[in-house]
């Protein structure tokens, strides 16, 4: 870890980052950084970087409009998010299709229905049937009205961020000062590895940081493509980019909440396609957590897979990546449920499969309760040698609560399973997500707040939404 740390600081000092924003370059130049205006390259002194990074909080709370859904990020806490940013979606009955607003809303309804998904996070599937300039307004309104969880505005430029902040203030009945003091939004800022951050991402970051909202700085370092073909090299690059951008966020607003994001994986060297859930991905996820703790920063990781179908590959790749995130001490697991095809598809069935895995992981993370009651010595005396515990008083008292109850798994014997239709996990998942949608009820929302949100959306649409560039 220390050698990766030193290499990362060397990268920032010698090679620097290319920041494609004049405003960002101005801020860093005023802070004493070496700025090459012609290339956009900024070289950062190691002491400056570490001084800025040290200003970031070790933990923070994201406040949902329903206070019971607020989420603490950092420490020993872990929060699970749903899939986000997929351009396509799929289910077994409807097949694979471009993202659209109807499916977008159905994913939000599932998120609201699955308690193990703690945050709505970003767009589960991009609603490309809506106009790009105003799409975010409909998406924000859907986040607020269909869920009562923390959600994520797009960080592509400042306008979407500013609209998200304004609508979150309306939903929570607060003003800008309280929004800064009690943040309610988080977004992800990705670098364009290697060593580049584009203008819209930087503008979105600045808009979020100035208002005290959380940013997960996440380099996308694919070893063999956008990063060296070695884990040590890819992690050094990831660390350099993360530290450099986090330092910049603290320059914008000291104490702004940030997460150290790790998303290092590798490509298939035969095809160049991204691979996820690989041994390299898992090892990088664990190392990323060590690096984040080295700097006292909350850590973001992901549940990911490259599978094209909801099959065994999807399950084992996702389980591997999930274990990497958890063993790495991730405080936030992005793409926790529904991710397919390396992020190209949000799958309704995979949402249910992953929810089962997340629920099981949450149970695994619970400590074993050791007490007079759980040691069950009286039950052993009652049963005696050679007996069984099915009818013991201790068992009957715990019949419904003793063990994990599955959402998806079928533990019946073969004959009973066959008589019930012999459905595999993917087909059972279809029935579950459809049942959840049928039973869905929207969370309560004050009609006056709803009207204010509708008025805001209508006004911003009339203004044209995001200006053309």
Tab-separated table of C-alpha atoms in Angstrom, residues 6-451:
chain	number	residue	atom	x	y	z
A	6	UNK	CA	4.266	6.844	-3.146
A	7	UNK	CA	3.858	5.976	-6.823
A	8	UNK	CA	0.541	7.840	-6.911
A	9	UNK	CA	2.042	11.016	-5.489
A	10	UNK	CA	4.903	10.700	-7.972
A	11	UNK	CA	2.353	10.462	-10.816
A	12	UNK	CA	0.600	13.641	-9.654
A	13	UNK	CA	3.872	15.546	-9.294
A	14	UNK	CA	5.579	14.412	-12.498
A	15	UNK	CA	2.764	13.625	-14.953
A	16	UNK	CA	-0.154	15.472	-13.403
A	17	UNK	CA	-3.799	15.467	-14.474
A	18	UNK	CA	-5.384	16.996	-17.551
A	19	UNK	CA	-8.372	19.028	-16.356
A	20	UNK	CA	-10.642	20.169	-19.185
A	21	UNK	CA	-12.117	23.173	-17.372
A	22	UNK	CA	-10.740	26.715	-17.363
A	23	UNK	CA	-12.455	27.411	-14.037
A	24	UNK	CA	-10.816	24.378	-12.444
A	25	UNK	CA	-7.418	25.429	-13.799
A	26	UNK	CA	-7.912	28.940	-12.395
A	27	UNK	CA	-8.750	27.602	-8.931
A	28	UNK	CA	-5.698	25.372	-8.870
A	29	UNK	CA	-3.391	28.066	-10.237
A	30	UNK	CA	-4.494	30.440	-7.465
A	31	UNK	CA	-3.743	27.666	-4.955
A	32	UNK	CA	-0.170	27.412	-6.250
A	33	UNK	CA	-0.409	24.354	-8.501
A	34	UNK	CA	1.731	24.138	-11.641
A	35	UNK	CA	-0.736	24.737	-14.465
A	36	UNK	CA	0.071	24.423	-18.170
A	37	UNK	CA	-2.713	26.368	-19.865
A	38	UNK	CA	-1.932	25.062	-23.331
A	39	UNK	CA	-2.294	21.387	-22.430
A	40	UNK	CA	-4.628	21.732	-19.448
A	41	UNK	CA	-2.117	19.705	-17.452
A	42	UNK	CA	-1.902	20.354	-13.705
A	43	UNK	CA	0.965	19.026	-11.613
A	44	UNK	CA	0.186	18.749	-7.928
A	45	UNK	CA	2.656	18.879	-5.066
A	46	UNK	CA	2.266	15.882	-2.756
A	47	UNK	CA	2.030	18.023	0.376
A	48	UNK	CA	-0.748	20.096	-1.179
A	49	UNK	CA	-2.648	16.943	-2.187
A	50	UNK	CA	-2.434	15.312	1.229
A	51	UNK	CA	-3.261	18.577	3.000
A	52	UNK	CA	-6.427	18.975	0.922
A	53	UNK	CA	-7.485	15.320	1.203
A	54	UNK	CA	-7.155	15.520	4.997
A	55	UNK	CA	-9.948	18.133	5.037
A	56	UNK	CA	-12.547	15.608	3.843
A	57	UNK	CA	-14.835	14.108	6.518
A	58	UNK	CA	-14.299	10.510	7.596
A	59	UNK	CA	-18.056	9.952	7.585
A	60	UNK	CA	-21.252	11.856	6.858
A	61	UNK	CA	-25.001	11.364	6.648
A	62	UNK	CA	-27.132	11.719	3.520
A	63	UNK	CA	-30.602	12.876	4.527
A	64	UNK	CA	-33.597	11.392	2.717
A	65	UNK	CA	-36.991	13.105	2.579
A	66	UNK	CA	-38.140	10.255	4.812
A	67	UNK	CA	-35.722	10.556	7.765
A	68	UNK	CA	-35.977	6.805	8.381
A	69	UNK	CA	-34.294	6.300	4.986
A	70	UNK	CA	-31.284	8.535	5.704
A	71	UNK	CA	-27.936	6.813	5.186
A	72	UNK	CA	-24.647	7.132	7.063
A	73	UNK	CA	-21.599	6.841	4.815
A	74	UNK	CA	-18.308	5.883	6.452
A	75	UNK	CA	-17.034	4.064	9.503
A	76	UNK	CA	-18.350	0.511	9.746
A	77	UNK	CA	-21.513	1.305	7.792
A	78	UNK	CA	-22.299	-0.203	4.382
A	79	UNK	CA	-25.099	0.949	2.076
A	80	UNK	CA	-26.333	-0.870	-1.028
A	81	UNK	CA	-27.493	0.947	-4.177
A	82	UNK	CA	-29.279	-0.283	-7.282
A	83	UNK	CA	-27.898	-0.398	-10.813
A	84	UNK	CA	-27.427	2.971	-12.485
A	85	UNK	CA	-26.550	4.489	-15.859
A	86	UNK	CA	-27.480	1.506	-18.039
A	87	UNK	CA	-28.449	2.550	-21.596
A	88	UNK	CA	-30.594	-0.588	-21.990
A	89	UNK	CA	-32.906	-2.716	-19.881
A	90	UNK	CA	-34.267	-6.240	-20.100
A	91	UNK	CA	-36.589	-8.846	-18.677
A	92	UNK	CA	-37.310	-12.417	-19.705
A	93	UNK	CA	-40.730	-11.633	-21.167
A	94	UNK	CA	-39.993	-8.306	-22.872
A	95	UNK	CA	-36.409	-8.976	-23.942
A	96	UNK	CA	-33.561	-6.492	-24.295
A	97	UNK	CA	-34.549	-2.942	-25.252
A	98	UNK	CA	-33.327	0.658	-25.038
A	99	UNK	CA	-33.863	2.398	-21.730
A	100	UNK	CA	-37.166	4.249	-21.442
A	101	UNK	CA	-39.075	6.222	-18.853
A	102	UNK	CA	-41.690	3.548	-18.140
A	103	UNK	CA	-38.996	1.011	-17.242
A	104	UNK	CA	-37.071	3.701	-15.360
A	105	UNK	CA	-40.115	4.253	-13.140
A	106	UNK	CA	-40.687	0.526	-12.652
A	107	UNK	CA	-37.116	0.111	-11.449
A	108	UNK	CA	-37.713	2.901	-8.933
A	109	UNK	CA	-40.846	1.128	-7.720
A	110	UNK	CA	-38.816	-2.038	-7.184
A	111	UNK	CA	-36.145	-0.092	-5.323
A	112	UNK	CA	-38.820	1.322	-3.031
A	113	UNK	CA	-40.189	-2.194	-2.483
A	114	UNK	CA	-36.842	-3.813	-1.597
A	115	UNK	CA	-35.649	-2.693	1.828
A	116	UNK	CA	-32.152	-4.081	1.251
A	117	UNK	CA	-31.569	-1.386	-1.396
A	118	UNK	CA	-30.766	1.588	0.810
A	119	UNK	CA	-30.343	4.253	-1.883
A	120	UNK	CA	-31.916	4.833	-5.268
A	121	UNK	CA	-28.586	6.208	-6.527
A	122	UNK	CA	-28.534	7.142	-10.233
A	123	UNK	CA	-30.768	6.484	-13.229
A	124	UNK	CA	-31.299	2.695	-13.210
A	125	UNK	CA	-31.826	2.770	-16.979
A	126	UNK	CA	-31.383	5.876	-19.104
A	127	UNK	CA	-34.840	7.099	-20.255
A	128	UNK	CA	-33.731	7.886	-23.791
A	129	UNK	CA	-37.324	8.393	-24.954
A	130	UNK	CA	-37.304	11.748	-23.106
A	131	UNK	CA	-35.661	14.910	-24.506
A	132	UNK	CA	-32.030	15.114	-23.318
A	133	UNK	CA	-32.249	18.760	-22.222
A	134	UNK	CA	-35.144	18.157	-19.804
A	135	UNK	CA	-34.889	14.416	-19.132
A	136	UNK	CA	-33.301	14.982	-15.742
A	137	UNK	CA	-36.309	16.981	-14.525
A	138	UNK	CA	-38.687	14.076	-15.106
A	139	UNK	CA	-36.131	11.712	-13.581
A	140	UNK	CA	-35.712	13.848	-10.453
A	141	UNK	CA	-39.471	14.117	-10.027
A	142	UNK	CA	-39.772	10.330	-10.335
A	143	UNK	CA	-37.019	9.772	-7.765
A	144	UNK	CA	-38.807	12.014	-5.282
A	145	UNK	CA	-42.361	10.779	-5.823
A	146	UNK	CA	-41.819	7.048	-6.418
A	147	UNK	CA	-39.240	6.554	-3.637
A	148	UNK	CA	-38.458	8.196	-0.318
A	149	UNK	CA	-34.740	7.326	-0.462
A	150	UNK	CA	-31.550	9.253	-1.118
A	151	UNK	CA	-31.029	9.638	-4.867
A	152	UNK	CA	-28.374	10.793	-7.292
A	153	UNK	CA	-28.513	13.616	-9.838
A	154	UNK	CA	-26.384	13.418	-12.940
A	155	UNK	CA	-23.064	15.245	-12.596
A	156	UNK	CA	-22.784	16.013	-16.314
A	157	UNK	CA	-22.465	19.784	-16.012
A	158	UNK	CA	-23.814	22.153	-13.341
A	159	UNK	CA	-27.392	22.577	-14.574
A	160	UNK	CA	-28.600	19.068	-13.758
A	161	UNK	CA	-26.899	19.269	-10.375
A	162	UNK	CA	-28.451	22.648	-9.577
A	163	UNK	CA	-31.910	21.411	-10.569
A	164	UNK	CA	-31.414	18.339	-8.405
A	165	UNK	CA	-30.422	20.461	-5.414
A	166	UNK	CA	-33.387	22.806	-5.903
A	167	UNK	CA	-35.864	19.924	-6.188
A	168	UNK	CA	-34.367	18.149	-3.179
A	169	UNK	CA	-34.818	21.333	-1.153
A	170	UNK	CA	-38.476	21.506	-2.208
A	171	UNK	CA	-39.045	17.847	-1.362
A	172	UNK	CA	-37.500	18.202	2.094
A	173	UNK	CA	-38.956	21.636	2.814
A	174	UNK	CA	-35.570	23.231	3.454
A	175	UNK	CA	-33.471	26.109	2.177
A	176	UNK	CA	-29.959	26.197	0.718
A	177	UNK	CA	-28.213	26.706	4.067
A	178	UNK	CA	-29.812	23.612	5.589
A	179	UNK	CA	-29.087	21.697	2.393
A	180	UNK	CA	-25.395	22.467	2.880
A	181	UNK	CA	-25.501	21.533	6.562
A	182	UNK	CA	-27.587	18.384	5.997
A	183	UNK	CA	-26.723	17.049	2.522
A	184	UNK	CA	-29.289	14.909	0.743
A	185	UNK	CA	-27.678	14.106	-2.601
A	186	UNK	CA	-24.724	12.122	-3.860
A	187	UNK	CA	-23.313	11.829	-7.339
A	188	UNK	CA	-20.454	10.021	-9.051
A	189	UNK	CA	-17.633	11.788	-10.856
A	190	UNK	CA	-15.644	9.504	-13.139
A	191	UNK	CA	-12.238	10.341	-14.512
A	192	UNK	CA	-11.461	9.649	-18.158
A	193	UNK	CA	-8.533	7.395	-17.360
A	194	UNK	CA	-5.691	7.765	-17.865
A	195	UNK	CA	-5.126	11.108	-16.109
A	196	UNK	CA	-7.940	13.160	-17.642
A	197	UNK	CA	-11.117	14.698	-16.219
A	198	UNK	CA	-13.568	16.212	-18.682
A	199	UNK	CA	-15.193	19.620	-18.335
A	200	UNK	CA	-18.800	18.585	-17.615
A	201	UNK	CA	-17.664	16.227	-14.831
A	202	UNK	CA	-15.573	18.976	-13.230
A	203	UNK	CA	-18.439	21.459	-13.514
A	204	UNK	CA	-20.811	18.972	-11.905
A	205	UNK	CA	-18.305	18.292	-9.140
A	206	UNK	CA	-17.896	22.005	-8.416
A	207	UNK	CA	-21.666	22.521	-8.279
A	208	UNK	CA	-22.067	19.617	-5.838
A	209	UNK	CA	-19.099	20.542	-3.644
A	210	UNK	CA	-20.075	24.207	-3.348
A	211	UNK	CA	-23.426	23.120	-1.929
A	212	UNK	CA	-21.878	20.539	0.383
A	213	UNK	CA	-23.321	17.530	-1.441
A	214	UNK	CA	-21.468	14.227	-1.626
A	215	UNK	CA	-19.292	13.185	-4.568
A	216	UNK	CA	-17.909	9.684	-5.126
A	217	UNK	CA	-14.722	10.246	-7.130
A	218	UNK	CA	-14.295	7.062	-9.147
A	219	UNK	CA	-11.531	6.460	-11.689
A	220	UNK	CA	-12.505	3.876	-14.310
A	221	UNK	CA	-9.164	2.110	-14.552
A	222	UNK	CA	-9.466	-0.949	-16.773
A	223	UNK	CA	-6.119	-2.722	-16.656
A	224	UNK	CA	-4.856	-3.391	-20.162
A	225	UNK	CA	-6.893	-0.569	-21.724
A	226	UNK	CA	-7.110	2.672	-19.720
A	227	UNK	CA	-4.566	1.527	-17.132
A	228	UNK	CA	-1.372	-0.551	-17.141
A	229	UNK	CA	-1.739	-4.305	-17.549
A	230	UNK	CA	-0.745	-4.950	-13.938
A	231	UNK	CA	-2.776	-4.548	-10.772
A	232	UNK	CA	-0.099	-2.519	-9.011
A	233	UNK	CA	0.110	-0.085	-11.924
A	234	UNK	CA	-3.662	0.155	-12.309
A	235	UNK	CA	-4.081	0.800	-8.580
A	236	UNK	CA	-1.361	3.460	-8.598
A	237	UNK	CA	-3.190	5.210	-11.447
A	238	UNK	CA	-6.568	4.821	-9.693
A	239	UNK	CA	-5.106	6.245	-6.505
A	240	UNK	CA	-3.453	9.190	-8.236
A	241	UNK	CA	-6.633	10.170	-10.060
A	242	UNK	CA	-8.818	9.742	-6.973
A	243	UNK	CA	-6.506	11.752	-4.727
A	244	UNK	CA	-6.054	14.507	-7.290
A	245	UNK	CA	-9.778	15.015	-7.850
A	246	UNK	CA	-10.638	14.696	-4.137
A	247	UNK	CA	-7.998	17.340	-3.390
A	248	UNK	CA	-9.642	19.581	-5.983
A	249	UNK	CA	-13.074	19.033	-4.392
A	250	UNK	CA	-11.680	20.153	-1.037
A	251	UNK	CA	-10.197	23.215	-2.687
A	252	UNK	CA	-13.687	24.090	-3.962
A	253	UNK	CA	-15.189	23.667	-0.490
A	254	UNK	CA	-13.106	22.481	2.465
A	255	UNK	CA	-14.903	19.679	4.264
A	256	UNK	CA	-17.124	18.773	1.313
A	257	UNK	CA	-18.254	15.135	1.684
A	258	UNK	CA	-16.484	12.791	-0.720
A	259	UNK	CA	-15.942	9.082	-1.218
A	260	UNK	CA	-12.848	7.374	-2.545
A	261	UNK	CA	-14.157	5.309	-5.443
A	262	UNK	CA	-12.498	2.121	-6.643
A	263	UNK	CA	-13.535	0.589	-9.955
A	264	UNK	CA	-10.394	-1.127	-11.194
A	265	UNK	CA	-10.887	-4.244	-13.283
A	266	UNK	CA	-9.320	-5.726	-16.399
A	267	UNK	CA	-10.149	-6.293	-20.033
A	268	UNK	CA	-10.392	-9.613	-21.817
A	269	UNK	CA	-7.031	-9.555	-23.567
A	270	UNK	CA	-8.461	-11.638	-26.414
A	271	UNK	CA	-11.220	-9.171	-27.328
A	272	UNK	CA	-10.590	-5.946	-25.419
A	273	UNK	CA	-14.005	-6.226	-23.762
A	274	UNK	CA	-14.290	-5.141	-20.106
A	275	UNK	CA	-14.425	-8.013	-17.612
A	276	UNK	CA	-15.971	-7.835	-14.132
A	277	UNK	CA	-16.206	-10.156	-11.163
A	278	UNK	CA	-12.746	-11.416	-12.058
A	279	UNK	CA	-10.056	-12.325	-9.519
A	280	UNK	CA	-8.314	-9.092	-10.514
A	281	UNK	CA	-11.485	-7.095	-9.841
A	282	UNK	CA	-11.861	-8.650	-6.385
A	283	UNK	CA	-8.231	-8.072	-5.427
A	284	UNK	CA	-8.390	-4.476	-6.649
A	285	UNK	CA	-11.608	-3.890	-4.690
A	286	UNK	CA	-9.960	-5.091	-1.491
A	287	UNK	CA	-6.825	-3.034	-2.132
A	288	UNK	CA	-8.961	0.018	-2.916
A	289	UNK	CA	-10.472	-0.230	0.535
A	290	UNK	CA	-7.021	-0.346	2.106
A	291	UNK	CA	-6.060	2.788	0.191
A	292	UNK	CA	-9.237	4.630	1.180
A	293	UNK	CA	-8.600	3.838	4.848
A	294	UNK	CA	-4.990	4.988	4.402
A	295	UNK	CA	-6.426	8.490	3.847
A	296	UNK	CA	-9.376	8.264	6.250
A	297	UNK	CA	-11.934	8.424	3.429
A	298	UNK	CA	-15.244	6.575	2.983
A	299	UNK	CA	-14.945	3.929	0.281
A	300	UNK	CA	-17.180	3.239	-2.707
A	301	UNK	CA	-17.042	-0.074	-4.596
A	302	UNK	CA	-19.483	-1.960	-6.833
A	303	UNK	CA	-21.302	-5.183	-7.576
A	304	UNK	CA	-20.610	-5.955	-11.224
A	305	UNK	CA	-20.636	-8.686	-13.851
A	306	UNK	CA	-20.052	-9.042	-17.591
A	307	UNK	CA	-22.672	-11.756	-18.194
A	308	UNK	CA	-25.196	-11.343	-21.011
A	309	UNK	CA	-27.906	-13.479	-19.376
A	310	UNK	CA	-29.260	-14.019	-15.876
A	311	UNK	CA	-27.381	-17.282	-15.520
A	312	UNK	CA	-24.650	-18.933	-13.471
A	313	UNK	CA	-22.019	-16.549	-14.862
A	314	UNK	CA	-24.064	-13.545	-13.759
A	315	UNK	CA	-24.403	-15.029	-10.276
A	316	UNK	CA	-20.797	-16.040	-9.666
A	317	UNK	CA	-19.296	-12.866	-11.122
A	318	UNK	CA	-21.637	-10.707	-9.050
A	319	UNK	CA	-21.009	-12.750	-5.921
A	320	UNK	CA	-17.249	-12.454	-6.434
A	321	UNK	CA	-17.410	-8.691	-6.920
A	322	UNK	CA	-19.753	-8.299	-3.958
A	323	UNK	CA	-17.350	-10.218	-1.731
A	324	UNK	CA	-14.512	-7.995	-2.968
A	325	UNK	CA	-16.496	-4.891	-2.020
A	326	UNK	CA	-17.468	-6.195	1.408
A	327	UNK	CA	-14.033	-7.600	2.272
A	328	UNK	CA	-12.584	-4.292	1.092
A	329	UNK	CA	-14.700	-2.517	3.699
A	330	UNK	CA	-16.849	-0.628	1.200
A	331	UNK	CA	-19.172	1.929	2.761
A	332	UNK	CA	-21.172	2.256	-0.446
A	333	UNK	CA	-21.786	-0.536	-2.956
A	334	UNK	CA	-22.931	0.952	-6.253
A	335	UNK	CA	-24.749	-1.149	-8.863
A	336	UNK	CA	-25.712	-3.500	-6.054
A	337	UNK	CA	-28.761	-4.909	-7.833
A	338	UNK	CA	-29.642	-5.266	-11.511
A	339	UNK	CA	-26.318	-4.699	-13.314
A	340	UNK	CA	-25.658	-6.818	-16.442
A	341	UNK	CA	-23.385	-6.802	-19.503
A	342	UNK	CA	-20.689	-4.675	-17.891
A	343	UNK	CA	-23.203	-1.929	-17.175
A	344	UNK	CA	-24.925	-1.873	-20.562
A	345	UNK	CA	-28.162	-3.426	-19.254
A	346	UNK	CA	-30.371	-3.070	-16.193
A	347	UNK	CA	-32.208	-6.359	-15.724
A	348	UNK	CA	-35.441	-6.803	-13.795
A	349	UNK	CA	-34.664	-10.443	-13.006
A	350	UNK	CA	-31.095	-9.612	-11.986
A	351	UNK	CA	-32.492	-6.987	-9.613
A	352	UNK	CA	-34.197	-9.797	-7.692
A	353	UNK	CA	-31.248	-12.216	-7.877
A	354	UNK	CA	-28.939	-9.512	-6.548
A	355	UNK	CA	-31.408	-8.465	-3.855
A	356	UNK	CA	-31.269	-12.031	-2.569
A	357	UNK	CA	-27.462	-11.905	-2.514
A	358	UNK	CA	-27.488	-8.514	-0.772
A	359	UNK	CA	-29.920	-9.757	1.854
A	360	UNK	CA	-27.766	-12.818	2.475
A	361	UNK	CA	-24.632	-10.672	2.676
A	362	UNK	CA	-26.308	-8.383	5.205
A	363	UNK	CA	-27.085	-11.429	7.337
A	364	UNK	CA	-23.517	-12.716	7.032
A	365	UNK	CA	-22.249	-9.376	8.350
A	366	UNK	CA	-24.312	-9.662	11.538
A	367	UNK	CA	-22.446	-10.809	14.661
A	368	UNK	CA	-23.444	-14.107	16.248
A	369	UNK	CA	-25.544	-13.437	19.337
A	370	UNK	CA	-24.212	-15.356	22.324
A	371	UNK	CA	-26.504	-15.301	25.360
A	372	UNK	CA	-28.092	-17.654	27.856
A	373	UNK	CA	-31.035	-18.034	25.495
A	374	UNK	CA	-29.045	-18.583	22.299
A	375	UNK	CA	-26.660	-21.085	23.897
A	376	UNK	CA	-29.812	-23.204	24.335
A	377	UNK	CA	-28.577	-25.477	27.118
A	378	UNK	CA	-32.169	-26.009	28.307
A	379	UNK	CA	-33.128	-27.201	24.808
A	380	UNK	CA	-30.268	-29.697	24.832
A	381	UNK	CA	-31.400	-31.000	28.232
A	382	UNK	CA	-34.965	-31.287	26.918
A	383	UNK	CA	-33.995	-33.253	23.802
A	384	UNK	CA	-31.218	-35.405	25.223
A	385	UNK	CA	-28.990	-37.845	23.304
A	386	UNK	CA	-30.280	-39.072	19.937
A	387	UNK	CA	-33.364	-36.829	19.872
A	388	UNK	CA	-34.352	-33.989	17.532
A	389	UNK	CA	-35.052	-30.325	18.053
A	390	UNK	CA	-38.061	-29.904	15.728
A	391	UNK	CA	-40.553	-29.971	18.588
A	392	UNK	CA	-38.406	-28.420	21.298
A	393	UNK	CA	-39.806	-25.347	23.031
A	394	UNK	CA	-36.675	-23.411	22.035
A	395	UNK	CA	-37.287	-24.237	18.343
A	396	UNK	CA	-41.020	-23.479	18.426
A	397	UNK	CA	-40.373	-20.081	20.006
A	398	UNK	CA	-38.021	-19.208	17.119
A	399	UNK	CA	-39.828	-20.934	14.295
A	400	UNK	CA	-40.289	-17.807	12.153
A	401	UNK	CA	-37.227	-15.810	13.156
A	402	UNK	CA	-34.343	-18.211	13.787
A	403	UNK	CA	-32.863	-18.255	10.278
A	404	UNK	CA	-32.667	-16.206	7.111
A	405	UNK	CA	-35.864	-16.372	5.044
A	406	UNK	CA	-35.054	-16.247	1.306
A	407	UNK	CA	-36.579	-13.886	-1.212
A	408	UNK	CA	-35.753	-16.056	-4.231
A	409	UNK	CA	-34.113	-19.354	-3.261
A	410	UNK	CA	-36.241	-22.498	-3.499
A	411	UNK	CA	-35.269	-25.015	-0.820
A	412	UNK	CA	-37.952	-27.601	-1.553
A	413	UNK	CA	-37.014	-31.134	-2.589
A	414	UNK	CA	-36.877	-32.069	-6.267
A	415	UNK	CA	-40.327	-33.668	-6.483
A	416	UNK	CA	-42.077	-30.710	-4.850
A	417	UNK	CA	-40.121	-28.245	-7.003
A	418	UNK	CA	-41.042	-30.175	-10.167
A	419	UNK	CA	-44.725	-30.301	-9.230
A	420	UNK	CA	-44.663	-26.518	-8.714
A	421	UNK	CA	-43.520	-25.974	-12.317
A	422	UNK	CA	-39.756	-26.623	-12.110
A	423	UNK	CA	-38.949	-22.905	-12.369
A	424	UNK	CA	-35.300	-21.913	-12.275
A	425	UNK	CA	-34.104	-18.862	-10.323
A	426	UNK	CA	-34.446	-16.438	-13.246
A	427	UNK	CA	-38.059	-17.451	-13.913
A	428	UNK	CA	-38.908	-17.267	-10.217
A	429	UNK	CA	-37.379	-13.784	-10.212
A	430	UNK	CA	-39.773	-12.762	-13.002
A	431	UNK	CA	-42.742	-13.673	-10.842
A	432	UNK	CA	-41.295	-11.834	-7.846
A	433	UNK	CA	-40.614	-8.511	-9.566
A	434	UNK	CA	-44.012	-8.544	-11.219
A	435	UNK	CA	-45.671	-9.246	-7.877
A	436	UNK	CA	-43.724	-6.428	-6.229
A	437	UNK	CA	-44.876	-4.003	-8.915
A	438	UNK	CA	-48.474	-5.151	-8.521
A	439	UNK	CA	-48.285	-4.580	-4.755
A	440	UNK	CA	-46.369	-1.287	-4.945
A	441	UNK	CA	-47.760	1.768	-3.163
A	442	UNK	CA	-46.057	5.168	-3.537
A	443	UNK	CA	-44.598	6.702	-0.378
A	444	UNK	CA	-46.614	9.562	1.151
A	445	UNK	CA	-45.951	13.050	-0.192
A	446	UNK	CA	-47.587	16.296	0.884
A	447	UNK	CA	-49.825	17.472	-2.012
A	448	UNK	CA	-48.455	21.005	-1.623
A	449	UNK	CA	-44.905	19.692	-2.045
A	450	UNK	CA	-45.969	17.694	-5.082
A	451	UNK	CA	-47.530	20.801	-6.618
